[in-house]
Structure formats: structure tokens, C-alpha cells
Backbone as CSV, one residue per row, in Angstrom:
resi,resn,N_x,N_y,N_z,CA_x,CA_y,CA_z,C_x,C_y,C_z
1,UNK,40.929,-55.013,-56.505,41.759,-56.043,-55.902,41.564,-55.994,-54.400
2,UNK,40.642,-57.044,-54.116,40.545,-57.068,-52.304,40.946,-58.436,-51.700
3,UNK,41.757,-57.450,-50.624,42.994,-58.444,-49.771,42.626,-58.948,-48.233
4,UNK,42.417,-59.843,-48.150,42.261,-60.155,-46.653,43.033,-60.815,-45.735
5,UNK,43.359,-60.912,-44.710,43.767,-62.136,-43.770,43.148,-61.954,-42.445
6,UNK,43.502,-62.982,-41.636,43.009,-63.162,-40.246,44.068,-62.746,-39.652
7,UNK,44.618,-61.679,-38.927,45.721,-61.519,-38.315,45.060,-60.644,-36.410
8,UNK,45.702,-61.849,-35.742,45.483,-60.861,-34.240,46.381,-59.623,-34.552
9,UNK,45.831,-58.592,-33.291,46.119,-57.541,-33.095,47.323,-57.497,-32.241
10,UNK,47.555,-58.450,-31.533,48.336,-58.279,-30.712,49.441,-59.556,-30.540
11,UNK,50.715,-59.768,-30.371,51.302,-60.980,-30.349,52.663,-61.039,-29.275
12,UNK,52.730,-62.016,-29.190,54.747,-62.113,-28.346,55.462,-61.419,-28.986
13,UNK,56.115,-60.779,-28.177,57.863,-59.932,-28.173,58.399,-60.526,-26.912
14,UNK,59.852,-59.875,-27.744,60.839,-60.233,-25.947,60.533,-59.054,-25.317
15,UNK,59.806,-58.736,-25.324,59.157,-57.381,-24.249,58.169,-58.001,-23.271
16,UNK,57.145,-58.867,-24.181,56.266,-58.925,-24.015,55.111,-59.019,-25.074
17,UNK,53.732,-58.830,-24.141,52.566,-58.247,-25.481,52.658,-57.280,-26.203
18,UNK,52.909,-56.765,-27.514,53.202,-55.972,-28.410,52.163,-56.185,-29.794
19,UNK,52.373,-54.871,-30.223,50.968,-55.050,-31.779,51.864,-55.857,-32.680
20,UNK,51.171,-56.580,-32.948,51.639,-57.839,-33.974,51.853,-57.060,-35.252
21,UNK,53.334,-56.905,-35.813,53.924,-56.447,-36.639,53.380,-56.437,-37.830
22,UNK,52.676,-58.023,-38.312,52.326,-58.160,-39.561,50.776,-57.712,-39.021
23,UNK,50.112,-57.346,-38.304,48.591,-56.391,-38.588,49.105,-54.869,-38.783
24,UNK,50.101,-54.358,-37.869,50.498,-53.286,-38.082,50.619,-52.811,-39.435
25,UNK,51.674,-53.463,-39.980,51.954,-53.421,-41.631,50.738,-53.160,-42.508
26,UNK,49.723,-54.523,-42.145,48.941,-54.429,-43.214,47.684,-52.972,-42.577
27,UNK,47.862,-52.811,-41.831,46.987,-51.431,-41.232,47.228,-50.388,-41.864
28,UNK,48.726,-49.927,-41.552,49.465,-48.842,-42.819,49.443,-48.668,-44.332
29,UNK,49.214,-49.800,-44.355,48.980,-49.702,-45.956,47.749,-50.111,-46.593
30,UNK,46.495,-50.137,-45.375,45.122,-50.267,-46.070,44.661,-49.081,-46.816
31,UNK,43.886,-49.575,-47.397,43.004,-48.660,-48.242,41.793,-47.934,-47.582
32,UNK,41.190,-48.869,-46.645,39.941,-48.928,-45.792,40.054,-49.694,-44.568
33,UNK,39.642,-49.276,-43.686,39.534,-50.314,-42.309,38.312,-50.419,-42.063
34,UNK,37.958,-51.831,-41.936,36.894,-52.082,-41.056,36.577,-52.761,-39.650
35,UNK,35.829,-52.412,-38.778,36.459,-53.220,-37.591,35.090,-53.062,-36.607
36,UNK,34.715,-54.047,-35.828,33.858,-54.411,-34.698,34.207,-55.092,-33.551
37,UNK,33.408,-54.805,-32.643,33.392,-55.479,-31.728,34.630,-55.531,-30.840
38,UNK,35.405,-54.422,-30.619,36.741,-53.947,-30.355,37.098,-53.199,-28.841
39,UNK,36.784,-54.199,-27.265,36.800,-53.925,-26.654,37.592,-53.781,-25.913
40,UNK,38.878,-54.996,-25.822,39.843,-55.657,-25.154,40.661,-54.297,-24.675
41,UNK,41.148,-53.708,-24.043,42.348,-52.618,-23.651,43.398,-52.021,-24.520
42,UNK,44.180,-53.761,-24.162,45.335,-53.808,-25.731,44.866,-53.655,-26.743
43,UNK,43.737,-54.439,-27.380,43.615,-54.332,-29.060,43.558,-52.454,-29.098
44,UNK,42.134,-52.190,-28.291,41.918,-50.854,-28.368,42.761,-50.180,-28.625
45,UNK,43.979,-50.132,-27.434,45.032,-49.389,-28.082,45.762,-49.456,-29.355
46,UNK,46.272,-50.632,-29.560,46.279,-51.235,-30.632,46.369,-50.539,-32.025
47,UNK,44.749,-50.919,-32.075,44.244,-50.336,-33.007,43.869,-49.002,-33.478
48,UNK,43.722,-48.372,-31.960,43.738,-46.744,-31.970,45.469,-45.712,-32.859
49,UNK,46.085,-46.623,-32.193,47.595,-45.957,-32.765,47.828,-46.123,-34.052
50,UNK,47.000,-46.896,-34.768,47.412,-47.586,-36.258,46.326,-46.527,-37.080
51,UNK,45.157,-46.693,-36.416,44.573,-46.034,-37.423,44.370,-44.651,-37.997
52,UNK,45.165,-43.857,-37.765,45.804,-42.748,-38.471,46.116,-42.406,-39.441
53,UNK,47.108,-43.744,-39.625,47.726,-43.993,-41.140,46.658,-44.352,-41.900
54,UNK,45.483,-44.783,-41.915,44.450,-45.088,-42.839,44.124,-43.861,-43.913
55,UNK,44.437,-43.708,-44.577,43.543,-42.294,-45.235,42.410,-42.564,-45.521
56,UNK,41.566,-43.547,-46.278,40.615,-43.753,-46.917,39.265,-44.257,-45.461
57,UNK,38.267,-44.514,-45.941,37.150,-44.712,-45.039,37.662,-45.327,-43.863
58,UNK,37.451,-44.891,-42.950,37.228,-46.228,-41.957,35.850,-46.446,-40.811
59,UNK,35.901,-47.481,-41.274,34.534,-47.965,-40.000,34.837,-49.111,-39.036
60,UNK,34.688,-48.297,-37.902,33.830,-48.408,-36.340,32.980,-49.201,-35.717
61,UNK,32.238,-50.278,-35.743,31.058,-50.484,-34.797,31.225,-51.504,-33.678
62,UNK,30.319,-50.831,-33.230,29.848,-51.678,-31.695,31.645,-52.242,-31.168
63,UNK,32.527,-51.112,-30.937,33.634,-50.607,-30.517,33.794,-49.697,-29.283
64,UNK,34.990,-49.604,-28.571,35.103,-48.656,-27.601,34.780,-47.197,-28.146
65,UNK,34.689,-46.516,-27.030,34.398,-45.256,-27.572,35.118,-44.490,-28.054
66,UNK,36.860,-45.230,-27.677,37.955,-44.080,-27.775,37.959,-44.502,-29.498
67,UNK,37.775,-46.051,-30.123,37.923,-45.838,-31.490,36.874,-46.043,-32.336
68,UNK,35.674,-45.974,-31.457,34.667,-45.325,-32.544,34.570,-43.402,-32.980
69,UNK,35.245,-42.547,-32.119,35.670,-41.371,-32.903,36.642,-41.800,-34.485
70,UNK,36.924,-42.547,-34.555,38.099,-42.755,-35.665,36.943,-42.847,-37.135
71,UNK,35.252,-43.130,-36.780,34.426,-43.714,-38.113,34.678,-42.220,-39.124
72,UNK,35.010,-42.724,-40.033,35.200,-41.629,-41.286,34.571,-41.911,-42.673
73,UNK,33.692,-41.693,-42.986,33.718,-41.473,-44.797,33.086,-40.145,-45.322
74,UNK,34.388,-40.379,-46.055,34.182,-38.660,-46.279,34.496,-37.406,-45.536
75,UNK,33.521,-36.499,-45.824,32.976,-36.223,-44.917,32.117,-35.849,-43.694
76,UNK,31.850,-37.466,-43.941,30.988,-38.276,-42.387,32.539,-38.124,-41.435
77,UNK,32.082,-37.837,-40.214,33.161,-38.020,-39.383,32.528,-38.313,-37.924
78,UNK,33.231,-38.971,-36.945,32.129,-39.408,-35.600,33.267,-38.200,-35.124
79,UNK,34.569,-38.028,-35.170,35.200,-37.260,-34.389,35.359,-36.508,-33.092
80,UNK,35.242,-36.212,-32.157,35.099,-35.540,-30.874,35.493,-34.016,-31.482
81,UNK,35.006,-33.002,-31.081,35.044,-31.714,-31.189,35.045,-31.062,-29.831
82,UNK,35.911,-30.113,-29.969,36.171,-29.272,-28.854,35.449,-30.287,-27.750
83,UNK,34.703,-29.653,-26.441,34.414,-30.196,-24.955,33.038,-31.258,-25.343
84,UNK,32.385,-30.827,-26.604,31.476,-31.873,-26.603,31.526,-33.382,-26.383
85,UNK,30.480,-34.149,-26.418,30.553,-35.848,-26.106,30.947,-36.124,-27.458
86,UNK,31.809,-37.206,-27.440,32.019,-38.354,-28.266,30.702,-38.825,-29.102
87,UNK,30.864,-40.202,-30.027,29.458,-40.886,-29.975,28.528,-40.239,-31.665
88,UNK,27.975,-41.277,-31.750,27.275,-40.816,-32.594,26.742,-38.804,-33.144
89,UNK,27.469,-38.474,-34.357,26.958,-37.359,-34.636,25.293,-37.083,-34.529
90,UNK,25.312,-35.176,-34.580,23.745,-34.867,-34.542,22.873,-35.414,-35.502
91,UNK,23.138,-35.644,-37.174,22.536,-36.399,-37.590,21.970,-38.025,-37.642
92,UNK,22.587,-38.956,-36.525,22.026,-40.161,-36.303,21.249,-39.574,-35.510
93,UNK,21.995,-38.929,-34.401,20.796,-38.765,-33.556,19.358,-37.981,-33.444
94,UNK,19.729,-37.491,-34.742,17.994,-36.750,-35.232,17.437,-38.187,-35.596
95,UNK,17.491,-38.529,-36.828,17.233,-40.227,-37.275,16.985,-40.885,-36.107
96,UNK,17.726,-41.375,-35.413,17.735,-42.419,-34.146,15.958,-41.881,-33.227
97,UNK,16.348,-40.763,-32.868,15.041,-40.282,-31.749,13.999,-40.702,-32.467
98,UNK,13.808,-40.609,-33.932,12.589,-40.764,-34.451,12.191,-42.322,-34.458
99,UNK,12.769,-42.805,-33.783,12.423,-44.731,-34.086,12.334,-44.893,-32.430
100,UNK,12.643,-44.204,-31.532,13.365,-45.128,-30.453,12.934,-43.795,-28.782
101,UNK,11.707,-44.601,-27.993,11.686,-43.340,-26.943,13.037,-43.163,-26.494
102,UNK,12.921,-42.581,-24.928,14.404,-42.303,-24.061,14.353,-43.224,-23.491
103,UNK,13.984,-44.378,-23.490,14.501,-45.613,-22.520,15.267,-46.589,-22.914
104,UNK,16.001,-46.643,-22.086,17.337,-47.835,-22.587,17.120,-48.457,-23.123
105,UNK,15.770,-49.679,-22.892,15.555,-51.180,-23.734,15.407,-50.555,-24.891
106,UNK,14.783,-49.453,-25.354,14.312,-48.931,-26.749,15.241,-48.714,-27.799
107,UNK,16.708,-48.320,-27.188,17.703,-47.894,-28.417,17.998,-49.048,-29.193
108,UNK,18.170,-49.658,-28.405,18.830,-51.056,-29.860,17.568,-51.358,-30.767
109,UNK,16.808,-51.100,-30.624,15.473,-51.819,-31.403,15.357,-50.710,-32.459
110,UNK,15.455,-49.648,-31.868,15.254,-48.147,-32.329,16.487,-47.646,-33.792
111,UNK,17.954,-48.528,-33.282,18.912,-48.495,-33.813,18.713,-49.147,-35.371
112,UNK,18.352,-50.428,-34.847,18.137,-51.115,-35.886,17.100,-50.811,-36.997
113,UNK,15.924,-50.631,-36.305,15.083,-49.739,-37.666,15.853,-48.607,-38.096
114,UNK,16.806,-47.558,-37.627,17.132,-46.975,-38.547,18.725,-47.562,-39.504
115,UNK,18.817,-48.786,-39.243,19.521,-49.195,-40.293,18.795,-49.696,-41.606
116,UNK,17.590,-49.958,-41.323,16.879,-50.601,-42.791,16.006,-49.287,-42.870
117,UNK,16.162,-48.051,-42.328,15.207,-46.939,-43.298,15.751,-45.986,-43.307
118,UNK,17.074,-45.611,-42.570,17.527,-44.571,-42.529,18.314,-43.889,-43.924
119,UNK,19.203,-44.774,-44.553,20.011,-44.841,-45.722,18.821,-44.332,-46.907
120,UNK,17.467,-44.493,-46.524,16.493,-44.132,-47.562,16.044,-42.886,-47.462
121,UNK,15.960,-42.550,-46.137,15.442,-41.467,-45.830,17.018,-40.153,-46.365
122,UNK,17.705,-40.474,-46.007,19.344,-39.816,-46.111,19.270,-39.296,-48.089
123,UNK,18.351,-39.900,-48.766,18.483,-39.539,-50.181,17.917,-38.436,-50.192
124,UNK,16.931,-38.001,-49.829,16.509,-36.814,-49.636,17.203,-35.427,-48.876
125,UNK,17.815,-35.685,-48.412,18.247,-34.602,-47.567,19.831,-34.375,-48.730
126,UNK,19.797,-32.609,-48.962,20.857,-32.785,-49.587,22.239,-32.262,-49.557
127,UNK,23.118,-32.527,-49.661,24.518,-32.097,-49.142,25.575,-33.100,-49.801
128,UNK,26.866,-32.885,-49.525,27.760,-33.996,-49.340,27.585,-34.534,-47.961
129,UNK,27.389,-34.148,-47.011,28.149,-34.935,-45.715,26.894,-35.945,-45.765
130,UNK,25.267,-35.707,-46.138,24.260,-36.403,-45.744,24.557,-37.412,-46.683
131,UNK,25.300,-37.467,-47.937,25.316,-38.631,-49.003,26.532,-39.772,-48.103
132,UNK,27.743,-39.195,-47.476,28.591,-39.777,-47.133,28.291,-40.161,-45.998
133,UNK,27.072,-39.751,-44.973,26.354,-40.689,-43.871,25.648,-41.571,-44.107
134,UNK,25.085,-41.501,-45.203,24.623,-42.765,-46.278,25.135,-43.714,-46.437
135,UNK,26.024,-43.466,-46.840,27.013,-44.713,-47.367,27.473,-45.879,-46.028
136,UNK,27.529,-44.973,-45.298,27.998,-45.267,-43.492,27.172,-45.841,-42.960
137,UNK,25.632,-45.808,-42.925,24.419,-46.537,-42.813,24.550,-47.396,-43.617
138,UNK,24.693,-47.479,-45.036,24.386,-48.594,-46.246,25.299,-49.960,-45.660
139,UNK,26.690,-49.381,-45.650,27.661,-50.096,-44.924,27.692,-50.766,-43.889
140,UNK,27.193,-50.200,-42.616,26.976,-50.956,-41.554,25.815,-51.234,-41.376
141,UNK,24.662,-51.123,-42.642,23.516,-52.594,-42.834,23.798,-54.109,-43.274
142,UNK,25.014,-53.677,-44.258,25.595,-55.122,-44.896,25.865,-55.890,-44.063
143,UNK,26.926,-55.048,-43.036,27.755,-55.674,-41.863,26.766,-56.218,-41.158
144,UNK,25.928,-55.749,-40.528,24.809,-55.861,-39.696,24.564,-57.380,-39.536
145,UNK,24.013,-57.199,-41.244,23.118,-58.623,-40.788,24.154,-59.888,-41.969
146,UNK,25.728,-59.461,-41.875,26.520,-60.404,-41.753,26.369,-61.645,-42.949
147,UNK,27.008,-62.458,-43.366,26.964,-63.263,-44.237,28.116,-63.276,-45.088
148,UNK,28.413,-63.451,-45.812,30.287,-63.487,-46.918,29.746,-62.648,-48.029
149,UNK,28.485,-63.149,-48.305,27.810,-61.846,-49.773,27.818,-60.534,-49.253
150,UNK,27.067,-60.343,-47.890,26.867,-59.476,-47.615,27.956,-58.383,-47.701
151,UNK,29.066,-58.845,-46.646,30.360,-58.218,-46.472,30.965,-58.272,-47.907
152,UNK,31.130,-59.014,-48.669,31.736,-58.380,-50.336,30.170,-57.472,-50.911
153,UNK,29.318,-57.285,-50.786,28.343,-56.114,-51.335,29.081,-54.762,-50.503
154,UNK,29.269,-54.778,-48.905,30.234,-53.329,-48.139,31.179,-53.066,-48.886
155,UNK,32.427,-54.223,-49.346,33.467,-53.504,-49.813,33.372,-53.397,-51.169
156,UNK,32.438,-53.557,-51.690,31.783,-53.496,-53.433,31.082,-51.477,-52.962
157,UNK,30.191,-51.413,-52.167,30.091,-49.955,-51.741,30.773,-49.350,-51.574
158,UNK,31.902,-49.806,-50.673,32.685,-48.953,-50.259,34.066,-48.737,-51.812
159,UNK,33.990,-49.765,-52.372,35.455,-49.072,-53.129,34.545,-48.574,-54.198
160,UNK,33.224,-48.804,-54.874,32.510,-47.716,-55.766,32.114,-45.996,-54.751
161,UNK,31.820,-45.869,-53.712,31.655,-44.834,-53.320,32.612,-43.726,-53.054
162,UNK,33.779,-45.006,-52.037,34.756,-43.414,-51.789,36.436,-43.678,-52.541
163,UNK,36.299,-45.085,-52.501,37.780,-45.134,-53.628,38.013,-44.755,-55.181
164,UNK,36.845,-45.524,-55.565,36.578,-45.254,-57.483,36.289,-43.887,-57.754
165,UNK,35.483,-43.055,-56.609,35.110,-42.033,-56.596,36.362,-41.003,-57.104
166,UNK,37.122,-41.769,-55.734,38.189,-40.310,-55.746,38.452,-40.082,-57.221
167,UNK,38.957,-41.202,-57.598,39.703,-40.758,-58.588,38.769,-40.219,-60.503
168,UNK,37.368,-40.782,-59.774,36.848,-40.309,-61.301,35.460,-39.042,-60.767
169,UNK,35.743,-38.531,-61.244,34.240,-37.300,-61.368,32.835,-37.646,-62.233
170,UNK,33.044,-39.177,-62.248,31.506,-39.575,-63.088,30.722,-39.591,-61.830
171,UNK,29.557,-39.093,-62.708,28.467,-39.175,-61.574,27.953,-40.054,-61.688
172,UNK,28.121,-41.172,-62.263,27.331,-42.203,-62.197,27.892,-43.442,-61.023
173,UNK,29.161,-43.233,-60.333,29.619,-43.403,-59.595,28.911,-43.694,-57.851
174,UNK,27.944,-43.169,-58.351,27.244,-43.294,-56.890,26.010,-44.597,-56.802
175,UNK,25.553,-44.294,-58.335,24.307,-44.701,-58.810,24.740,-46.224,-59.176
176,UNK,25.429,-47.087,-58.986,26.437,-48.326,-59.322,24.887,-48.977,-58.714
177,UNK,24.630,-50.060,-59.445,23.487,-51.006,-58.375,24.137,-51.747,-57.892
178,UNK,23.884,-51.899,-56.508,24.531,-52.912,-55.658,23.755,-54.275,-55.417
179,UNK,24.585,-55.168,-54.872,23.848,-56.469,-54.649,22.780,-56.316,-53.375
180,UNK,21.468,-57.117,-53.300,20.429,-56.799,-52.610,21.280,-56.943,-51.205
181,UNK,20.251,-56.748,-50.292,21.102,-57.468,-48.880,20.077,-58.340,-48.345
182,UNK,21.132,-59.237,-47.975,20.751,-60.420,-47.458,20.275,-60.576,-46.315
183,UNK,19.006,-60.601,-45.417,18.250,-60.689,-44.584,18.594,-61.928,-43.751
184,UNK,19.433,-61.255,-42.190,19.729,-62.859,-41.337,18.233,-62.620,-40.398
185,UNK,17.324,-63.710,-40.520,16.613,-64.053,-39.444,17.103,-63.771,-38.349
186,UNK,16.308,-63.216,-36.846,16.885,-63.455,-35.754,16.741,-64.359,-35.066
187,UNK,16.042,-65.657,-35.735,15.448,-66.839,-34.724,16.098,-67.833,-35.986
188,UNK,16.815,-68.699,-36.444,16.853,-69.496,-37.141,17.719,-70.899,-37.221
189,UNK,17.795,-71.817,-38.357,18.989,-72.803,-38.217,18.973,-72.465,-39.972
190,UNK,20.510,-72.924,-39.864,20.979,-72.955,-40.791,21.953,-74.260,-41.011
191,UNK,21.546,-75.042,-42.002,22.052,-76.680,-42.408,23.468,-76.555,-43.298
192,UNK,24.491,-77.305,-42.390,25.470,-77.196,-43.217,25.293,-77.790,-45.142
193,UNK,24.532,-78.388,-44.805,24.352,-79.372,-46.217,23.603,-78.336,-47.328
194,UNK,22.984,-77.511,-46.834,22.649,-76.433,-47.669,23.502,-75.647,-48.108
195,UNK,24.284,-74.885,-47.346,25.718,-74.186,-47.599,26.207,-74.972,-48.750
196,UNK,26.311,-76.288,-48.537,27.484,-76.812,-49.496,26.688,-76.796,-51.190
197,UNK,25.474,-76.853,-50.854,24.661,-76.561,-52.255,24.317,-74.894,-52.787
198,UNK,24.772,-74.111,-51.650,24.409,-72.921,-52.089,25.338,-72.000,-52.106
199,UNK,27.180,-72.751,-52.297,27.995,-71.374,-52.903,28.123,-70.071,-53.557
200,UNK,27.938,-68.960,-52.910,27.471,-67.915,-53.629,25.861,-67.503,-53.624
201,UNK,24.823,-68.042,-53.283,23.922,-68.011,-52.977,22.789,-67.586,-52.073
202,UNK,22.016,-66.954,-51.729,21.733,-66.353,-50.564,21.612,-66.995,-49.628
203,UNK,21.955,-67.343,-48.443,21.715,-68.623,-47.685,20.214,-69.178,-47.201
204,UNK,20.270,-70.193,-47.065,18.722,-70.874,-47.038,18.841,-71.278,-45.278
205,UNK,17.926,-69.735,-44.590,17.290,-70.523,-43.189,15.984,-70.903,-43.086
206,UNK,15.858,-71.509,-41.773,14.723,-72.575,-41.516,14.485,-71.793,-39.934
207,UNK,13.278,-71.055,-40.427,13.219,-69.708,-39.346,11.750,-70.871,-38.604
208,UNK,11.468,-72.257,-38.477,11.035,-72.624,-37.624,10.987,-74.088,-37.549
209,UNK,11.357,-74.804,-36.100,11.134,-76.450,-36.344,10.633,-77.258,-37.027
210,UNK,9.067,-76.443,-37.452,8.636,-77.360,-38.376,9.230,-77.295,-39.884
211,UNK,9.863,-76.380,-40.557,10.079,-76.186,-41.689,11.519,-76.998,-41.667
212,UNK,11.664,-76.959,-41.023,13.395,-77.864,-40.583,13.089,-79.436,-41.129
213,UNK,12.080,-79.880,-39.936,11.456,-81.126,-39.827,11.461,-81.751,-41.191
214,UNK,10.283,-80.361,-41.655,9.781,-80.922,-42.903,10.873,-81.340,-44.111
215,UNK,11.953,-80.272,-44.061,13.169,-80.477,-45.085,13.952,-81.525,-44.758
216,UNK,14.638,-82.127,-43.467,14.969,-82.746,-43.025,14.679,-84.321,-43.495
217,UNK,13.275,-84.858,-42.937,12.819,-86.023,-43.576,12.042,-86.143,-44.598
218,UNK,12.181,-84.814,-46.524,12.161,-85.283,-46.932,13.408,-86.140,-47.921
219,UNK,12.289,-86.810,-49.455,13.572,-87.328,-50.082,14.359,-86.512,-51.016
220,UNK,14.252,-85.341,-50.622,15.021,-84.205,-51.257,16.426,-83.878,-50.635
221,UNK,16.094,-84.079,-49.312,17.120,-83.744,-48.381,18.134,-85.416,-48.266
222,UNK,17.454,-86.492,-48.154,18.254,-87.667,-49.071,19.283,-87.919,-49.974
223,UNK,18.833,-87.220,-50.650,19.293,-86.859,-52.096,20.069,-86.149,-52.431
224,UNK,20.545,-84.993,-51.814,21.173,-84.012,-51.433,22.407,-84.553,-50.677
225,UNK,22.295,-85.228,-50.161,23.465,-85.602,-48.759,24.051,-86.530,-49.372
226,UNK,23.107,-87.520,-50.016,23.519,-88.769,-51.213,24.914,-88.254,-51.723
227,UNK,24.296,-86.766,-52.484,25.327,-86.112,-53.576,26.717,-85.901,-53.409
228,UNK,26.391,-85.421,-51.934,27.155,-84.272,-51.248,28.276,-85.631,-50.530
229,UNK,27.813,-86.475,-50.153,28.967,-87.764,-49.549,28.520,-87.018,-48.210
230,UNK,27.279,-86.507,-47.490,27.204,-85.637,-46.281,26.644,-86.573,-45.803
231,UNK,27.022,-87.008,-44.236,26.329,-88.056,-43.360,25.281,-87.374,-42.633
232,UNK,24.227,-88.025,-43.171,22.922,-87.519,-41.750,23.296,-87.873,-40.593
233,UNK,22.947,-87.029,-39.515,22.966,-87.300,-38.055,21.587,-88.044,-37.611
């Protein structure tokens, strides 16, 4: 049973700005948190004070630093320890060096290849914590490259890995096949009129002008819009 809403982090009081009661609520009583892109001051705080109460996984990305210590599955943990740095554990960063020199422009590029090889390489190495950094890679590949399938394949991982888990000792629990992942182009368009034909579907981009063109004026794409009551521009 998976629950969603759109709720800000933050809202009016007669105080003032205050954490919006109904995210609070539903924070306390998640199962899992997931969260990006989490820079703002307030939210940060925010969200830092809430997530405590989480017991079950939570993930982190491309977040402040104070609540990317909070990424947990398992036991994967980003955590801060004694005087050391924050930040990605020693195991990304074994993984990471191997894709990516020491120069700045290099990490993100570097990052990203180890999201599509790292989770493969992680089967081999054996332990619990290396299976539950797995999952943490698998997870924030879905996220990655974004889409509505994609993100229900994460929380399809995530409640077969560490929720279903808890409670059953099958080992087959791990081995669940998941849905492929869906590959976003980094150069593309994407036609609303396709969407409306491809509910559930992997989405259909047009990774260059001419392939656009070509779909565009034919009588397929006519025909389609015909169906759909969709006005060409």
C-alpha cells in the first residue's frame, strides 16, 4: 500500500514560518523517506528534525550536507563518525575514483557511470553492508533518470528489499525481478500526444530534430491527434 501527496515543508503560523503540520505528520509515520534536491535553510531544517522518526530506509540526494548524513538502508549508513568528513562513505568512494580523475569537471560524469555499473559490480563483493549499498545505488539509478515507472520500480525495490524483508527470512526476497529502468536521454523532446498514448509505457523520446520532424508530419501522427481530440500546433 503506497501513499503519496504533494505537501510543502514549510507553511503559515501565527508565529510565523513553521514546518507544515500535515508534512510533519505524514514524516512520523512514514515507512521510508525519500527526498532531493533539499537546499533551502528552512526546509533543511525542516526536514532534518523530522527525520529521526523514520525507522525504515531513508534516502538523500543531491541535498545539503547536514541531511545527506541522514541516507540509511540498512546497514548502508552516510552518517558522520567521530571528527571525520561527512559525505559519501569509503565504499562509493573506492567505486567513484575508479570512473572519475581528481578534477572537478570529472566527478559528475564519473558519478554517473557509477550509477549504471556500480550496483553490478556491488554483487560481487560480499557482506551485508555491500548488498544494502546496492540497493542505495539501484535506488538512486531509478531516481536518477526519473520518470513515474521509474520511481514506482524504487519503491517496488525498496519495500521488496528492506520492508518485506524485515519481516520474512526468504531468501528469495532479494532475488524479486524488478522492472527494467527506463533510460532518460540527455538531449531530447518528448510529445505530449505520445504520453497520452503511452499510459504506463516506457516513454517515447525523439533524441533528434529530424526524428521529431519525421513523426510529426507523418499520417500516423494525424491520426493519433484525430483520436486523441489533440490540436496540432
Amino acid at each position: 500500500d503506497i501513499r503519496s501527496a504533494q505537501l510543502a515543508a514549510m507553511s503559515d503560523t501565527e508565529e510565523g514560518m513553521g514546518i507544515n503540520p500535515e508534512f510533519a505528520d505524514a514524516v512520523r509515520h512514514a515507512d521510508a523517506f525519500v527526498g532531493s534536491l533539499i537546499f533551502d535553510y528552512d526546509d533543511v531544517l525542516a526536514v532534518k528534525s523530522l527525520l529521526p522518526y523514520v525507522k525504515g530506509p531513508r534516502l538523500l540526494f543531491e541535498s545539503a550536507t547536514e541531511i545527506m548524513e541522514f541516507n540509511r538502508v540498512g546497514s548502508f549508513t552516510m552518517e558522520k563518525t567521530g571528527d571525520g568528513p561527512s559525505g559519501p562513505p569509503p565504499a562509493v568512494k573506492a567505486i567513484l575514483s575508479k570512473f572519475s580523475s581528481g578534477k572537478e569537471e570529472d566527478k559528475i560524469n564519473g558519478y554517473l557511470k557509477m550509477l549504471k555499473v556500480g550496483p553490478d559490480l556491488l554483487k560481487f563483493i560480499p557482506g551485508e553492508k555491500a548488498g544494502d549499498l546496492r540497493t542505495w545505488l539501484e535506488a538512486y539509478r531509478y531516481w536518477n533518470q526519473g520518470g513515474k515507472n521509474n520511481v514506482k520500480a524504487m519503491l517496488q525495490l525498496l519495500t521488496q528489499r528492506c520492508l518485506v524483508k524485515k519481516e520474512s527470512s526468504a531468501a528469495h526476497v532479494s532475488d524479486t525481478v524488478l522492472p527494467q529502468l527506463e533510460i532518460t536521454p540527455d538531449v531530447g523532446l518528448l510529445h505530449p500526444l505520445l504520453l497520452m498514448q503511452s499510459s504506463g509505457l516506457p516513454n517515447q523520446y525523439f533524441e533528434s530534430p529530424k526524428k521529431y520532424l519525421d513523426w510529426r508530419l507523418s499520417p500516423e501522427c494525424v491520426s493519433l491527434s484525430s483520436k486523441k481530440g489533440f490540436r496540432l500546433a
